[in-house]
Short mmCIF file of C-alpha atoms in Angstrom, two decimals:
data_model
loop_
_atom_site.label_atom_id
_atom_site.label_comp_id
_atom_site.label_asym_id
_atom_site.label_seq_id
_atom_site.Cartn_x
_atom_site.Cartn_y
_atom_site.Cartn_z
CA UNK A 1399 49.18 2.62 177.92
CA UNK A 1400 46.91 1.27 175.15
CA UNK A 1401 47.73 4.29 173.08
CA UNK A 1402 51.44 3.70 173.44
CA UNK A 1403 51.01 0.07 172.29
CA UNK A 1404 49.07 1.08 169.20
CA UNK A 1405 51.61 3.68 168.34
CA UNK A 1406 54.34 1.03 168.73
CA UNK A 1407 52.65 -1.29 166.18
CA UNK A 1408 52.57 1.35 163.45
CA UNK A 1409 56.10 0.37 162.37
CA UNK A 1410 55.12 -3.30 162.03
CA UNK A 1411 52.10 -2.94 159.65
CA UNK A 1412 54.05 -1.66 156.69
CA UNK A 1413 56.61 -4.46 156.57
CA UNK A 1414 53.83 -6.99 157.14
CA UNK A 1415 51.81 -5.58 154.25
CA UNK A 1416 54.87 -5.55 152.05
CA UNK A 1417 55.54 -9.20 152.93
CA UNK A 1418 52.02 -10.20 152.04
CA UNK A 1419 52.31 -8.31 148.74
CA UNK A 1420 55.58 -10.06 147.92
CA UNK A 1421 54.08 -13.47 148.71
CA UNK A 1422 51.05 -12.75 146.59
CA UNK A 1423 53.26 -11.54 143.73
CA UNK A 1424 55.36 -14.69 143.89
CA UNK A 1425 52.24 -16.83 143.99
CA UNK A 1426 50.69 -15.08 141.00
CA UNK A 1427 53.97 -15.13 139.07
CA UNK A 1428 54.40 -18.83 139.83
CA UNK A 1429 50.85 -19.54 138.74
CA UNK A 1430 51.37 -17.62 135.52
CA UNK A 1431 54.70 -19.39 134.92
CA UNK A 1432 53.28 -22.84 135.46
CA UNK A 1433 50.24 -22.02 133.36
CA UNK A 1434 52.50 -20.81 130.56
CA UNK A 1435 54.76 -23.84 130.88
CA UNK A 1436 51.75 -26.15 130.86
CA UNK A 1437 50.51 -24.45 127.73
CA UNK A 1438 53.95 -24.78 126.18
CA UNK A 1439 54.18 -28.40 127.23
CA UNK A 1440 50.73 -29.12 125.89
CA UNK A 1441 51.61 -27.37 122.62
CA UNK A 1442 54.89 -29.27 122.36
CA UNK A 1443 53.19 -32.60 123.05
CA UNK A 1444 50.58 -31.79 120.45
CA UNK A 1445 53.36 -30.81 118.03
CA UNK A 1446 55.11 -34.12 118.63
CA UNK A 1447 51.89 -35.97 117.86
CA UNK A 1448 51.37 -33.95 114.68
CA UNK A 1449 55.00 -34.54 113.65
CA UNK A 1450 54.55 -38.27 114.20
CA UNK A 1451 51.40 -38.22 112.05
CA UNK A 1452 53.33 -36.39 109.34
CA UNK A 1453 56.13 -38.97 109.50
CA UNK A 1454 53.55 -41.74 109.16
CA UNK A 1455 52.07 -39.93 106.16
CA UNK A 1456 55.54 -39.82 104.58
CA UNK A 1457 55.92 -43.56 105.18
CA UNK A 1458 52.53 -44.17 103.53
CA UNK A 1459 53.65 -42.11 100.53
CA UNK A 1460 56.79 -44.26 100.25
CA UNK A 1461 54.73 -47.44 100.26
CA UNK A 1462 52.45 -45.98 97.58
CA UNK A 1463 55.51 -45.30 95.40
CA UNK A 1464 56.92 -48.80 95.94
CA UNK A 1465 53.52 -50.36 95.20
CA UNK A 1466 52.99 -48.38 91.99
CA UNK A 1467 52.79 -51.06 89.23
CA UNK A 1468 54.96 -49.04 86.86
CA UNK A 1469 57.73 -48.69 89.46
CA UNK A 1470 60.36 -51.32 90.13
CA UNK A 1471 60.59 -51.87 93.88
CA UNK A 1472 63.95 -53.59 93.37
CA UNK A 1473 65.70 -50.51 91.94
CA UNK A 1474 67.33 -47.86 94.13
CA UNK A 1475 66.22 -45.11 91.74
CA UNK A 1476 62.61 -45.72 92.80
CA UNK A 1477 63.31 -43.77 96.03
CA UNK A 1478 65.96 -41.17 96.88
CA UNK A 1479 68.63 -42.86 98.96
CA UNK A 1480 69.12 -41.74 102.55
CA UNK A 1481 72.81 -42.60 102.94
CA UNK A 1482 75.09 -39.95 101.54
CA UNK A 1483 72.17 -37.83 100.37
CA UNK A 1484 71.35 -34.40 101.87
CA UNK A 1485 67.84 -34.06 103.27
CA UNK A 1486 67.19 -31.37 100.69
CA UNK A 1487 67.31 -34.16 98.09
CA UNK A 1488 64.82 -36.39 99.90
CA UNK A 1489 61.23 -36.48 98.74
CA UNK A 1490 58.99 -33.95 100.50
CA UNK A 1491 55.27 -34.08 101.21
CA UNK A 1492 53.56 -30.86 102.41
CA UNK A 1493 50.53 -31.44 104.62
CA UNK A 1494 48.34 -29.45 107.00
CA UNK A 1495 50.45 -28.51 110.02
CA UNK A 1496 53.86 -29.18 108.51
CA UNK A 1497 55.68 -31.48 106.10
CA UNK A 1498 57.46 -34.82 105.85
CA UNK A 1499 60.80 -35.77 104.28
CA UNK A 1500 61.32 -39.39 103.24
CA UNK A 1501 63.92 -41.65 101.60
CA UNK A 1502 65.02 -45.28 101.40
CA UNK A 1503 68.15 -47.42 101.07
CA UNK A 1504 67.83 -50.64 99.05
CA UNK A 1505 69.77 -53.74 100.14
CA UNK A 1506 69.63 -56.03 97.10
CA UNK A 1507 71.60 -58.78 98.83
CA UNK A 1508 68.68 -59.21 101.25
CA UNK A 1509 65.86 -57.80 99.05
CA UNK A 1510 64.72 -55.19 101.52
CA UNK A 1511 64.54 -51.42 101.99
CA UNK A 1512 65.50 -49.44 105.07
CA UNK A 1513 63.10 -46.51 104.83
CA UNK A 1514 63.13 -43.27 106.84
CA UNK A 1515 60.44 -40.61 107.19
CA UNK A 1516 60.77 -37.43 109.32
CA UNK A 1517 57.76 -35.24 110.15
CA UNK A 1518 58.29 -31.52 110.89
CA UNK A 1519 55.96 -28.95 112.54
CA UNK A 1520 56.61 -25.38 113.73
CA UNK A 1521 57.47 -25.15 117.43
CA UNK A 1522 54.87 -23.24 119.57
CA UNK A 1523 57.51 -20.67 120.58
CA UNK A 1524 58.41 -20.15 116.87
CA UNK A 1525 61.93 -21.40 117.53
CA UNK A 1526 63.23 -24.60 116.00
CA UNK A 1527 60.83 -27.07 114.39
CA UNK A 1528 59.52 -30.12 116.23
CA UNK A 1529 60.46 -33.36 114.42
CA UNK A 1530 59.56 -37.02 114.70
CA UNK A 1531 61.45 -39.75 112.87
CA UNK A 1532 60.28 -43.22 111.80
CA UNK A 1533 62.63 -45.88 110.44
CA UNK A 1534 61.32 -49.19 109.15
CA UNK A 1535 62.22 -52.18 107.00
CA UNK A 1536 60.27 -53.11 103.87
CA UNK A 1537 60.94 -56.59 102.47
CA UNK A 1538 60.36 -56.96 98.71
CA UNK A 1539 59.11 -60.18 97.14
CA UNK A 1540 59.90 -60.57 93.41
CA UNK A 1541 57.11 -61.58 91.00
CA UNK A 1542 58.26 -64.92 89.62
CA UNK A 1543 55.31 -65.93 87.45
CA UNK A 1544 52.04 -64.62 86.10
CA UNK A 1545 49.15 -65.57 83.86
CA UNK A 1546 49.66 -65.19 80.13
CA UNK A 1547 46.77 -63.23 78.65
CA UNK A 1548 47.79 -63.25 74.98
CA UNK A 1549 46.56 -66.37 73.14
CA UNK A 1550 49.36 -66.00 70.57
CA UNK A 1551 51.45 -68.13 72.94
CA UNK A 1552 49.16 -71.08 72.16
CA UNK A 1553 50.53 -71.24 68.60
CA UNK A 1554 53.45 -71.36 66.27
CA UNK A 1555 52.77 -67.72 65.44
CA UNK A 1556 54.07 -66.02 62.27
CA UNK A 1557 53.83 -62.22 62.35
CA UNK A 1558 55.02 -61.22 58.85
CA UNK A 1559 52.56 -59.51 56.47
CA UNK A 1560 52.72 -57.76 53.10
CA UNK A 1561 54.22 -60.46 50.86
CA UNK A 1562 52.71 -63.01 48.49
CA UNK A 1563 54.08 -65.69 50.80
CA UNK A 1564 54.53 -64.27 54.31
CA UNK A 1565 55.04 -67.76 55.71
CA UNK A 1566 56.37 -70.58 53.54
CA UNK A 1567 56.57 -74.18 54.67
CA UNK A 1568 59.06 -76.12 52.58
CA UNK A 1569 58.89 -79.34 54.58
CA UNK A 1570 56.35 -81.42 56.41
CA UNK A 1571 55.09 -80.12 59.73
CA UNK A 1572 54.47 -82.94 62.17
CA UNK A 1573 53.33 -82.77 65.75
CA UNK A 1574 50.41 -81.14 67.50
CA UNK A 1575 51.39 -77.45 67.49
CA UNK A 1576 48.76 -75.03 66.31
CA UNK A 1577 49.81 -72.65 63.52
CA UNK A 1578 48.71 -69.00 63.21
CA UNK A 1579 49.78 -66.95 60.16
CA UNK A 1580 49.00 -63.22 60.24
CA UNK A 1581 49.68 -62.88 56.48
CA UNK A 1582 49.61 -65.30 53.53
CA UNK A 1583 50.64 -68.96 53.79
CA UNK A 1584 52.35 -70.97 51.02
CA UNK A 1585 53.00 -74.71 51.08
CA UNK A 1586 55.73 -76.11 48.85
CA UNK A 1587 55.33 -79.31 46.84
CA UNK A 1588 54.31 -82.40 48.80
CA UNK A 1589 54.31 -80.57 52.16
CA UNK A 1590 51.80 -82.04 54.60
CA UNK A 1591 50.53 -80.01 57.55
CA UNK A 1592 49.04 -82.20 60.27
CA UNK A 1593 48.71 -79.57 62.98
CA UNK A 1594 45.77 -79.64 65.35
CA UNK A 1595 44.58 -76.28 64.00
CA UNK A 1596 45.60 -73.75 61.34
CA UNK A 1597 44.65 -70.08 61.16
CA UNK A 1598 45.62 -67.95 58.16
CA UNK A 1599 44.43 -64.34 58.14
CA UNK A 1600 45.33 -63.94 54.45
CA UNK A 1601 45.46 -66.38 51.53
CA UNK A 1602 46.59 -70.01 51.32
CA UNK A 1603 48.51 -71.38 48.31
CA UNK A 1604 49.23 -75.12 48.04
CA UNK A 1605 51.66 -76.37 45.40
CA UNK A 1606 51.17 -79.80 43.80
CA UNK A 1607 51.05 -82.61 46.32
CA UNK A 1608 50.75 -80.33 49.35
CA UNK A 1609 47.94 -80.84 51.84
CA UNK A 1610 46.45 -79.65 55.10
CA UNK A 1611 45.12 -82.42 57.32
CA UNK A 1612 44.02 -85.83 56.10
CA UNK A 1613 40.70 -87.11 54.81
CA UNK A 1614 41.03 -90.46 56.58
CA UNK A 1615 38.61 -89.51 59.37
CA UNK A 1616 37.28 -86.50 61.22
CA UNK A 1617 40.02 -86.93 63.85
CA UNK A 1618 42.76 -86.62 61.20
CA UNK A 1619 41.30 -83.44 59.69
CA UNK A 1620 42.76 -80.07 60.76
CA UNK A 1621 40.55 -77.38 62.22
CA UNK A 1622 41.13 -74.62 59.65
CA UNK A 1623 40.35 -70.90 59.47
CA UNK A 1624 41.18 -68.93 56.30
CA UNK A 1625 40.39 -65.25 55.92
CA UNK A 1626 41.26 -64.87 52.22
CA UNK A 1627 41.32 -67.08 49.16
CA UNK A 1628 42.91 -70.46 48.54
CA UNK A 1629 44.46 -72.15 45.51
CA UNK A 1630 45.88 -75.59 44.82
CA UNK A 1631 48.45 -76.73 42.24
CA UNK A 1632 47.15 -76.56 38.67
CA UNK A 1633 43.86 -77.06 36.91
CA UNK A 1634 40.51 -75.77 38.09
CA UNK A 1635 41.63 -75.54 41.73
CA UNK A 1636 44.49 -73.22 40.83
CA UNK A 1637 42.15 -70.26 40.49
CA UNK A 1638 42.01 -68.27 43.68
CA UNK A 1639 38.58 -68.09 45.25
CA UNK A 1640 37.09 -67.52 48.71
CA UNK A 1641 38.06 -70.39 50.94
CA UNK A 1642 35.11 -71.50 53.06
CA UNK A 1643 33.12 -74.71 53.30
CA UNK A 1644 34.32 -78.00 51.82
CA UNK A 1645 37.77 -77.51 50.27
CA UNK A 1646 38.77 -81.16 49.86
CA UNK A 1647 39.29 -80.56 46.12
CA UNK A 1648 42.12 -78.18 47.06
CA UNK A 1649 43.63 -80.75 49.44
CA UNK A 1650 42.52 -78.77 52.49
CA UNK A 1651 41.02 -81.56 54.59
CA UNK A 1652 39.49 -79.46 57.28
CA UNK A 1653 36.83 -79.52 59.94
CA UNK A 1654 34.91 -76.78 61.75
CA UNK A 1655 32.19 -76.04 64.33
CA UNK A 1656 33.17 -78.15 67.36
CA UNK A 1657 32.12 -80.20 69.19
CA UNK A 1658 29.80 -81.54 66.50
CA UNK A 1659 32.43 -81.37 63.80
CA UNK A 1660 31.53 -80.83 60.15
CA UNK A 1661 33.72 -80.93 57.06
CA UNK A 1662 34.71 -77.46 55.93
CA UNK A 1663 36.88 -74.36 56.34
CA UNK A 1664 35.68 -71.53 58.59
CA UNK A 1665 35.97 -67.94 57.43
CA UNK A 1666 35.44 -66.54 60.94
CA UNK A 1667 39.04 -65.80 61.88
CA UNK A 1668 39.96 -65.68 65.58
CA UNK A 1669 41.66 -62.28 65.74
CA UNK A 1670 44.84 -62.29 67.79
CA UNK A 1671 47.25 -59.38 68.08
CA UNK A 1672 50.92 -60.27 68.08
CA UNK A 1673 52.48 -59.47 71.47
CA UNK A 1674 55.08 -56.71 71.53
CA UNK A 1675 58.39 -57.17 73.34
CA UNK A 1676 59.36 -54.23 75.56
CA UNK A 1677 63.13 -54.31 75.09
CA UNK A 1678 63.70 -50.77 76.41
CA UNK A 1679 61.88 -51.35 79.70
CA UNK A 1680 63.56 -54.65 80.45
CA UNK A 1681 66.99 -53.28 79.57
CA UNK A 1682 66.53 -50.96 82.55
CA UNK A 1683 64.62 -53.25 84.92
CA UNK A 1684 66.22 -56.66 84.40
CA UNK A 1685 67.77 -58.45 87.38
CA UNK A 1686 70.54 -59.17 86.58
CA UNK A 1687 71.18 -57.03 83.55
CA UNK A 1688 72.99 -53.97 82.20
CA UNK A 1689 71.84 -51.63 84.99
CA UNK A 1690 72.13 -54.15 87.82
CA UNK A 1691 74.96 -56.66 87.84
CA UNK A 1692 75.03 -59.79 90.00
CA UNK A 1693 75.27 -59.09 93.72
CA UNK A 1694 76.79 -62.57 94.13
CA UNK A 1695 79.02 -63.78 91.31
CA UNK A 1696 81.83 -66.22 90.72
CA UNK A 1697 85.23 -64.79 89.81
CA UNK A 1698 87.68 -65.54 87.02
CA UNK A 1699 88.21 -68.03 85.53
CA UNK A 1700 84.55 -68.88 86.31
CA UNK A 1701 83.20 -65.55 85.12
CA UNK A 1702 79.43 -65.47 84.46
CA UNK A 1703 78.01 -63.94 81.27
CA UNK A 1704 78.55 -60.24 80.71
CA UNK A 1705 75.32 -58.29 80.27
CA UNK A 1706 76.58 -55.19 78.49
CA UNK A 1707 79.65 -53.27 77.38
CA UNK A 1708 79.82 -49.53 77.96
CA UNK A 1709 79.77 -47.09 75.06
CA UNK A 1710 81.87 -43.98 75.72
CA UNK A 1711 81.64 -44.68 79.46
CA UNK A 1712 77.85 -45.15 79.53
CA UNK A 1713 75.59 -48.17 79.29
CA UNK A 1714 73.09 -47.84 76.46
CA UNK A 1715 71.02 -50.37 74.55
CA UNK A 1716 73.06 -50.65 71.34
CA UNK A 1717 73.71 -54.39 70.84
CA UNK A 1718 77.45 -53.93 71.37
CA UNK A 1719 78.12 -56.75 73.83
CA UNK A 1720 80.36 -59.66 72.73
CA UNK A 1721 78.80 -63.06 72.10
CA UNK A 1722 78.05 -64.76 75.45
CA UNK A 1723 78.19 -68.52 76.04
CA UNK A 1724 75.45 -69.56 78.48
CA UNK A 1725 76.80 -73.12 78.85
CA UNK A 1726 80.64 -72.91 78.83
CA UNK A 1727 83.02 -75.70 79.90
CA UNK A 1728 83.17 -74.32 83.46
CA UNK A 1729 80.59 -73.58 86.15
CA UNK A 1730 79.58 -70.04 87.11
CA UNK A 1731 77.23 -68.24 89.52
CA UNK A 1732 75.35 -64.99 88.97
CA UNK A 1733 72.67 -64.05 91.49
CA UNK A 1734 70.80 -60.95 92.63
CA UNK A 1735 69.40 -61.21 96.15
CA UNK A 1736 69.64 -63.92 98.81
CA UNK A 1737 70.56 -67.45 97.79
CA UNK A 1738 67.42 -68.85 99.44
CA UNK A 1739 65.07 -66.71 97.33
CA UNK A 1740 66.95 -64.69 94.69
CA UNK A 1741 65.34 -61.89 92.73
CA UNK A 1742 67.21 -62.99 89.63
CA UNK A 1743 69.67 -65.74 88.76
CA UNK A 1744 71.64 -67.14 85.85
CA UNK A 1745 73.95 -69.90 87.08
CA UNK A 1746 75.50 -72.90 85.33
CA UNK A 1747 76.71 -76.21 86.73
CA UNK A 1748 78.99 -77.71 84.10
CA UNK A 1749 79.27 -81.05 85.93
CA UNK A 1750 75.53 -81.73 85.89
CA UNK A 1751 74.87 -79.63 82.77
CA UNK A 1752 72.17 -77.69 84.65
CA UNK A 1753 71.25 -74.06 84.04
CA UNK A 1754 69.47 -72.33 86.94
CA UNK A 1755 67.30 -69.39 85.90
CA UNK A 1756 65.07 -66.98 87.77
CA UNK A 1757 63.47 -63.61 86.94
CA UNK A 1758 64.01 -61.41 83.88
CA UNK A 1759 67.50 -60.91 82.45
CA UNK A 1760 68.91 -58.84 79.59
CA UNK A 1761 72.03 -59.31 77.46
CA UNK A 1762 72.77 -56.36 75.16
CA UNK A 1763 74.12 -58.61 72.43
CA UNK A 1764 73.93 -62.23 71.29
CA UNK A 1765 74.13 -65.54 73.17
CA UNK A 1766 74.73 -69.18 72.39
CA UNK A 1767 74.30 -72.67 73.82
CA UNK A 1768 76.94 -74.52 71.87
CA UNK A 1769 78.10 -77.61 73.73
CA UNK A 1770 76.20 -80.05 71.48
CA UNK A 1771 74.97 -82.07 74.45
CA UNK A 1772 71.94 -82.58 76.68
CA UNK A 1773 71.40 -79.65 79.07
CA UNK A 1774 68.68 -79.19 81.63
CA UNK A 1775 67.34 -75.95 83.10
CA UNK A 1776 65.44 -75.37 86.34
CA UNK A 1777 63.34 -72.37 87.32
CA UNK A 1778 61.26 -69.80 85.47
CA UNK A 1779 62.82 -66.88 83.63
CA UNK A 1780 62.87 -64.68 80.55
CA UNK A 1781 66.16 -63.79 78.85
CA UNK A 1782 66.12 -60.77 76.54
CA UNK A 1783 68.75 -60.46 73.82
CA UNK A 1784 69.46 -57.37 71.75
CA UNK A 1785 71.08 -59.79 69.32
CA UNK A 1786 70.48 -63.41 68.37
CA UNK A 1787 70.48 -66.91 69.88
CA UNK A 1788 72.31 -69.95 68.52
CA UNK A 1789 71.33 -73.33 70.00
CA UNK A 1790 73.54 -76.30 69.14
CA UNK A 1791 72.51 -79.03 71.55
CA UNK A 1792 69.51 -79.66 73.76
CA UNK A 1793 68.03 -77.44 76.45
CA UNK A 1794 65.21 -79.19 78.28
CA UNK A 1795 62.83 -78.56 81.15
CA UNK A 1796 62.06 -82.29 81.41
CA UNK A 1797 64.56 -85.01 80.57
CA UNK A 1798 64.26 -88.69 79.81
CA UNK A 1799 67.36 -90.59 78.74
CA UNK A 1800 69.29 -88.42 76.31
CA UNK A 1801 66.42 -86.24 75.09
CA UNK A 1802 63.84 -83.67 76.13
CA UNK A 1803 60.70 -85.38 77.42
CA UNK A 1804 57.42 -83.53 76.95
CA UNK A 1805 55.60 -85.72 79.50
CA UNK A 1806 58.28 -85.06 82.15
CA UNK A 1807 58.06 -81.28 81.75
CA UNK A 1808 55.90 -79.09 84.01
CA UNK A 1809 55.80 -75.63 82.35
CA UNK A 1810 53.89 -74.19 85.32
CA UNK A 1811 57.05 -74.50 87.42
CA UNK A 1812 59.80 -74.74 84.79
CA UNK A 1813 59.70 -72.41 81.82
CA UNK A 1814 62.46 -70.45 80.08
CA UNK A 1815 61.56 -67.84 77.47
CA UNK A 1816 64.15 -66.45 75.04
CA UNK A 1817 63.27 -63.09 73.45
CA UNK A 1818 65.67 -62.10 70.64
CA UNK A 1819 65.76 -58.82 68.73
CA UNK A 1820 68.63 -59.39 66.28
CA UNK A 1821 68.21 -60.27 62.61
CA UNK A 1822 71.44 -61.75 61.41
CA UNK A 1823 74.90 -62.97 62.19
CA UNK A 1824 76.24 -59.79 63.83
CA UNK A 1825 78.30 -61.14 66.73
CA UNK A 1826 76.92 -64.64 66.12
CA UNK A 1827 78.23 -66.01 62.81
CA UNK A 1828 76.40 -69.33 63.18
CA UNK A 1829 72.99 -67.65 62.83
CA UNK A 1830 71.75 -67.25 59.23
CA UNK A 1831 70.99 -63.77 57.94
CA UNK A 1832 67.47 -62.65 58.81
CA UNK A 1833 67.18 -65.01 61.79
CA UNK A 1834 66.79 -63.97 65.43
CA UNK A 1835 66.93 -67.56 66.72
CA UNK A 1836 68.50 -70.57 65.05
CA UNK A 1837 68.26 -74.14 66.35
CA UNK A 1838 70.94 -76.24 64.66
CA UNK A 1839 70.44 -79.72 63.18
CA UNK A 1840 69.27 -82.16 65.80
CA UNK A 1841 68.73 -79.42 68.37
CA UNK A 1842 66.00 -79.65 70.97
CA UNK A 1843 64.33 -77.00 73.10
CA UNK A 1844 61.56 -76.92 75.70
CA UNK A 1845 60.31 -73.43 76.49
CA UNK A 1846 59.14 -70.32 74.66
CA UNK A 1847 60.81 -68.54 71.74
CA UNK A 1848 60.11 -64.97 70.61
CA UNK A 1849 61.95 -63.62 67.57
CA UNK A 1850 61.50 -60.21 65.98
CA UNK A 1851 63.20 -61.68 62.91
CA UNK A 1852 62.92 -65.25 61.68
CA UNK A 1853 62.85 -68.33 63.91
CA UNK A 1854 64.59 -71.24 62.18
CA UNK A 1855 64.97 -74.95 62.96
CA UNK A 1856 67.54 -77.19 61.28
CA UNK A 1857 67.06 -80.80 60.18
CA UNK A 1858 65.61 -83.19 62.76
CA UNK A 1859 65.14 -80.41 65.32
CA UNK A 1860 62.53 -80.71 68.03
CA UNK A 1861 60.52 -78.08 69.93
CA UNK A 1862 58.18 -78.29 72.89
CA UNK A 1863 56.44 -74.99 73.51
CA UNK A 1864 55.13 -71.88 71.83
CA UNK A 1865 57.08 -69.86 69.29
CA UNK A 1866 56.55 -66.42 67.79
CA UNK A 1867 58.59 -65.10 64.88
CA UNK A 1868 58.37 -63.03 61.71
CA UNK A 1869 58.69 -66.27 59.75
CA UNK A 1870 59.04 -69.76 61.19
CA UNK A 1871 61.44 -71.77 59.02
CA UNK A 1872 61.30 -75.53 59.47
CA UNK A 1873 63.80 -77.90 57.86
CA UNK A 1874 63.33 -81.65 57.31
CA UNK A 1875 61.68 -83.76 59.98
CA UNK A 1876 61.04 -80.99 62.50
CA UNK A 1877 58.65 -82.06 65.26
CA UNK A 1878 56.64 -79.64 67.40
CA UNK A 1879 54.30 -80.02 70.34
CA UNK A 1880 51.19 -78.09 71.36
CA UNK A 1881 51.51 -75.89 74.41
CA UNK A 1882 49.06 -73.70 76.30
CA UNK A 1883 50.82 -72.09 79.30
CA UNK A 1884 48.88 -71.34 82.45
CA UNK A 1885 51.60 -69.42 84.26
CA UNK A 1886 54.79 -67.97 82.88
CA UNK A 1887 57.91 -66.12 84.01
CA UNK A 1888 57.73 -62.33 84.26
CA UNK A 1889 58.82 -60.35 81.24
CA UNK A 1890 57.25 -62.52 78.54
CA UNK A 1891 55.92 -60.33 75.71
CA UNK A 1892 52.16 -59.96 75.88
CA UNK A 1893 52.02 -59.93 79.66
CA UNK A 1894 51.88 -56.82 81.79
CA UNK A 1895 55.30 -55.66 82.95
CA UNK A 1896 55.47 -56.52 86.65
CA UNK A 1897 58.51 -56.30 88.87
CA UNK A 1898 58.17 -56.94 92.60
CA UNK A 1899 55.74 -56.64 95.51
CA UNK A 1900 56.77 -54.72 98.66
CA UNK A 1901 55.47 -56.20 101.90
CA UNK A 1902 54.07 -54.07 104.77
CA UNK A 1903 56.67 -52.17 106.82
CA UNK A 1904 58.13 -53.93 109.87
CA UNK A 1905 60.72 -53.40 112.65
CA UNK A 1906 59.81 -49.79 113.36
CA UNK A 1907 62.15 -47.46 115.27
CA UNK A 1908 62.28 -43.72 115.94
#
């Protein structure tokens, strides 16, 4: 009986064993599958983390580019644009584990960038790459003022050298402006210079009746530095000789060695290099200017100034723009960026006769202020001109009554600099030949002038602020004021070219 039972179970063992084998196979296969999937999942998660790190590295590279001092963070060309641009044209950074592609779109109306960085790593299964994307906003703050490091802006500064008379004064110079002559200085008959200080790197020649300072008291003497010789009129003083010590016999009533002043001329010349104007750089980077028109502008008939005229379909710096009137008989608006904090602005209110300025601008031609009236400006700015400037009227930072008021002017918050490169009447027939800037009879200006050619003032003109020119030509009864700026608008020659400061990224998304 037992034997028959055992024999009956023989047919059951084989299927049972096969079942166990199948179960074990499934269990092992499942274990292997889940182990493999876990490994894949772990590798994919690690790849995502690496891709995110690569995207962050790309974003950091973008910020480094925007923060580079020589780059203009308010120009689209600083970064490849994302919109309408294939990823093959984006910037690429290769790093350990993969690479990052990055780009940015500039919104000048709001002064911010929308930047995108995508990190790529190879997928663990060698199929498609793993990618992580970061999008962020970078707000840009324009640089609106800076310290002036070149002391030339403390003077009426004449840059011409190489002539017997590099700077000639034909009329009396009254006021407190300091005078610095890089070459030789000549004073015509009966000219009296009463400036606070006078520096002449070369020689000084005084014709009969001319004088520097006054011998009345130490306070009326002029602090004088002369690097070469000096002569006066005729007689024994007309022989050129080194010009140090007491030169009263030559009508140079000078003082030296403050604060315990002594009579005499100093031969220790304070060496100052004339600042150079970077016309090429600011032609490209001005806001507004030839390469970036106003983002907000009034329309005809209230058209704002035109910054350039194309040459054969391209904009190049060739002084071909028509003469532009900065103060016409209508109001206009020209702004780059938001109204609350523009990156650049040149707007005119004809009713109040107020010119609003901000940033660095460039006109590839000449300009004029020709309404023969009292005008006021607000803001800080530098206007570059490939041509010349004609001023017939008054342009003031501080006003009292019907004139510019030096005491009402705060140059730390209100300062306009005009930088002109022309030397004659081309496009501006009212400017004499050889002049870059001409202030007509009775004209008044508060601000800074820079002229590569001559800087000329007509009869009874008035100037508050520094001036730099090849020669400074002063007609009858010109009055000047001393000026030592602490801060100035960007773009002034002699200061480092600075554009804008990007803020840290914000509003991240993937």
